[in-house]
XYZ file of C-alpha atoms in Angstrom:
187
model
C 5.908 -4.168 14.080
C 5.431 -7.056 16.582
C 4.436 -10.320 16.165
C 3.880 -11.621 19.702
C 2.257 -14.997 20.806
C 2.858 -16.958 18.082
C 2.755 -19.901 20.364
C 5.506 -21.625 17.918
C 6.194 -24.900 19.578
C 10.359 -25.782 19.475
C 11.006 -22.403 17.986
C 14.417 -23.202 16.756
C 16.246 -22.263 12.966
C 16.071 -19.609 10.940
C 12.826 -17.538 11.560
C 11.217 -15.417 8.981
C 7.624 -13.639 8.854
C 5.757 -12.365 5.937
C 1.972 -10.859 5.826
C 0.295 -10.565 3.136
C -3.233 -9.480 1.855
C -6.458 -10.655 -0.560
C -4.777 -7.784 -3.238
C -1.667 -10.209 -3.583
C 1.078 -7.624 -1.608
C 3.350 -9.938 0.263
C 6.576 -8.527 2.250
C 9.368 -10.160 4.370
C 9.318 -8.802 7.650
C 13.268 -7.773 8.315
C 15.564 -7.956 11.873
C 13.503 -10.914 13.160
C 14.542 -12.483 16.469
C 12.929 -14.283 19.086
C 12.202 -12.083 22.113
C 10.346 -14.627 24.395
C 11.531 -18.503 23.336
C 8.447 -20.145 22.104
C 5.987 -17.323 22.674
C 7.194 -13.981 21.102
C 9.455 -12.762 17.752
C 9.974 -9.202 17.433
C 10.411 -8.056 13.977
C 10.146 -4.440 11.742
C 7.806 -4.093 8.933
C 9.450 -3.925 4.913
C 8.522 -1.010 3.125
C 5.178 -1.365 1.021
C 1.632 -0.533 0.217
C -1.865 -1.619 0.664
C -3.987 -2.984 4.500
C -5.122 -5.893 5.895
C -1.655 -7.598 5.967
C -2.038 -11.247 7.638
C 1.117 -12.388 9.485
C 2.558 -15.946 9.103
C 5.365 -17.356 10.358
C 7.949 -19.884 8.766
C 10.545 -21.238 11.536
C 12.940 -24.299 10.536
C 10.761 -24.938 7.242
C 7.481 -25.201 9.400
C 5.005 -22.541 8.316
C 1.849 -21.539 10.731
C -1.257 -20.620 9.491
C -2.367 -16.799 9.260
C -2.203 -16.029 12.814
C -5.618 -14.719 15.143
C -5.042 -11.695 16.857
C -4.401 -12.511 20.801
C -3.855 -8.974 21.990
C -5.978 -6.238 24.083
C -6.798 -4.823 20.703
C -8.946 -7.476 18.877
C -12.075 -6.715 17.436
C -13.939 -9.771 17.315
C -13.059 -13.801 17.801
C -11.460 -15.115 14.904
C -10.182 -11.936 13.540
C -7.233 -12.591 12.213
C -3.388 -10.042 13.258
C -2.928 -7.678 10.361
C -1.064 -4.668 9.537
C -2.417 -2.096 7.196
C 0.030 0.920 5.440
C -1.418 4.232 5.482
C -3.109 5.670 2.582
C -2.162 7.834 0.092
C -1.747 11.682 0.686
C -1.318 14.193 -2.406
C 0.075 17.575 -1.050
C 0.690 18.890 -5.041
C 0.195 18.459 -8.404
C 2.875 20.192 -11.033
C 3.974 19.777 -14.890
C 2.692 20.325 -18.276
C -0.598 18.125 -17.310
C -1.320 19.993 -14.020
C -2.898 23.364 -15.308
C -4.429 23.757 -18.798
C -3.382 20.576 -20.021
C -3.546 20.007 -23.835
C -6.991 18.813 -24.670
C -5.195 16.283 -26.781
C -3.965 14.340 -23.966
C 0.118 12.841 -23.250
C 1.034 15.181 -21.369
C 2.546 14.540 -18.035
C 1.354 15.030 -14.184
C 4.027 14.897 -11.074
C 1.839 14.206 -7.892
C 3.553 14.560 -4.895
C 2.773 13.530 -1.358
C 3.380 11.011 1.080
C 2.885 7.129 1.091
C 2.928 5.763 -2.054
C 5.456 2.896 -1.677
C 8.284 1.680 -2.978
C 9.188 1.757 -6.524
C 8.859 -1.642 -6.765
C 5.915 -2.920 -5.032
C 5.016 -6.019 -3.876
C 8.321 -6.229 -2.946
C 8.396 -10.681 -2.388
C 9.821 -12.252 -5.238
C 6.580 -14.246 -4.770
C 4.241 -11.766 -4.562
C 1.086 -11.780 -7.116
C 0.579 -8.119 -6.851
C 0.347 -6.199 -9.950
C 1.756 -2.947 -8.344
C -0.657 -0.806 -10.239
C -1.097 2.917 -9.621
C -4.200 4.220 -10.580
C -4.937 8.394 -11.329
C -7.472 9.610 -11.870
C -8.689 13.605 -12.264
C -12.379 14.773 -11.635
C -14.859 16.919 -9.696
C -15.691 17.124 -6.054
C -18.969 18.063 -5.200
C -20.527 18.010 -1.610
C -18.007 15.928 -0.709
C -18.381 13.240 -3.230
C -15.789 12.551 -5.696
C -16.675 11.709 -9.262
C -13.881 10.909 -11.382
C -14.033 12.263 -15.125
C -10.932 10.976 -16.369
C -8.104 7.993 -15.960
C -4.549 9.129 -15.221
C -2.561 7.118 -17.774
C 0.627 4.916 -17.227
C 1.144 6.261 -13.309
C 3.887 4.975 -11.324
C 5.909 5.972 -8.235
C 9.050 7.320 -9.382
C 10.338 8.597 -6.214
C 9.783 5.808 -3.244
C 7.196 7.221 -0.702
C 6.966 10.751 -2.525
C 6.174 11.309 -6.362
C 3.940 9.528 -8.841
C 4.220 10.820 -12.377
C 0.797 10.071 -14.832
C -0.056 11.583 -18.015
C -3.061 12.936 -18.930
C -6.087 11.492 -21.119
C -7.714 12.937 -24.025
C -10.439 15.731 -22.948
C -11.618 18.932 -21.680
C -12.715 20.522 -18.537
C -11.481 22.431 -15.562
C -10.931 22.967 -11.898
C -10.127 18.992 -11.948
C -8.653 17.459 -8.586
C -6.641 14.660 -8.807
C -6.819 11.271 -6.613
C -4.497 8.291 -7.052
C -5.004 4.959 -5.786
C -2.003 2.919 -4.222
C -2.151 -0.643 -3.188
C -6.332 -0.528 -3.149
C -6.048 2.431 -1.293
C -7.558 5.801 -1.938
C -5.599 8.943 -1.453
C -7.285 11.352 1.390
């Protein structure tokens, strides 16, 4: 990730970058240097979840507002440089909870895929983000997804890769699941 044109007057000191969104996910930027002195600091994104990721800048104890995107790319005046992680992506469901689950419920669901974050989300020690994983298990008809049932105490337990749920109490059949990861739906 780039954060270019900051237009940081004096850019001198230590010089860190965070974005954050409405959700309350906040992440340090890591490796940042200045690439351009007082116009450009080049910096990689921190592992995390969620979108719409405003960038601010804090250089010798002097923080900058959310900063307005300045590149070919923006989409209207005003709109403000942001970041967004990519959605969730189940490739399989397994365990006891996958395939005629108990009707009474417990029993546990290991959804794997790509993009679900860290372990620990909202990785800032500052960061208001719950980290909450929502699962959920349903029908999908003519496109639409109607959830039937919550997922119960989800979590990533495998950064990036594998959420584990259990089920809720009920019946049914030919369910698909869908997990939600820093606001995000899974595709």
């Amino acid at each position: 990730g780039l954060a270019a044109g900051v237009g940081v007057p004096g850019l001198s000191g230590e010089v860190q970058v965070y974005y954050e969104n409405d959700d309350g996910y906040k992440y340090y930027m890591v490796g940042c240097s200045v690439t351009v002195a007082h116009a450009e600091i080049t910096c990689h994104t921190a592992p995390g979840v969620g979108k719409e990721h405003r960038f601010t800048v804090v250089v010798g104890g002097q923080t900058t507002d959310p900063i307005l995107e300045t590149s070919s790319r923006r989409l209207a005046e005003g709109t403000f440089a942001s970041v967004s992680y990519h959605p969730p992506e189940i490739q399989d469901i397994d365990g006891p909870g996958a395939f005629r689950a108990a009707t009474v419920g417990g029993q546990e669901v290991v959804i794997t895929g790509k993009h679900f974050g860290p372990v620990t989300v909202g990785a800032a020690p500052d960061s208001t983000a719950t980290g909450d994983i929502l699962g959920g298990y349903g029908h999908v008809a003519s496109g639409t997804w109607t959830q039937r049932y919550a997922g119960l105490d989800c979590h990533v337990t495998s950064a990036h890769t594998q959420i584990r749920c259990k089920t809720a109490v009920g019946t049914g059949k030919d369910y698909a699941w869908r997990v939600n990861v820093g606001s995000q739906d899974s595709l």
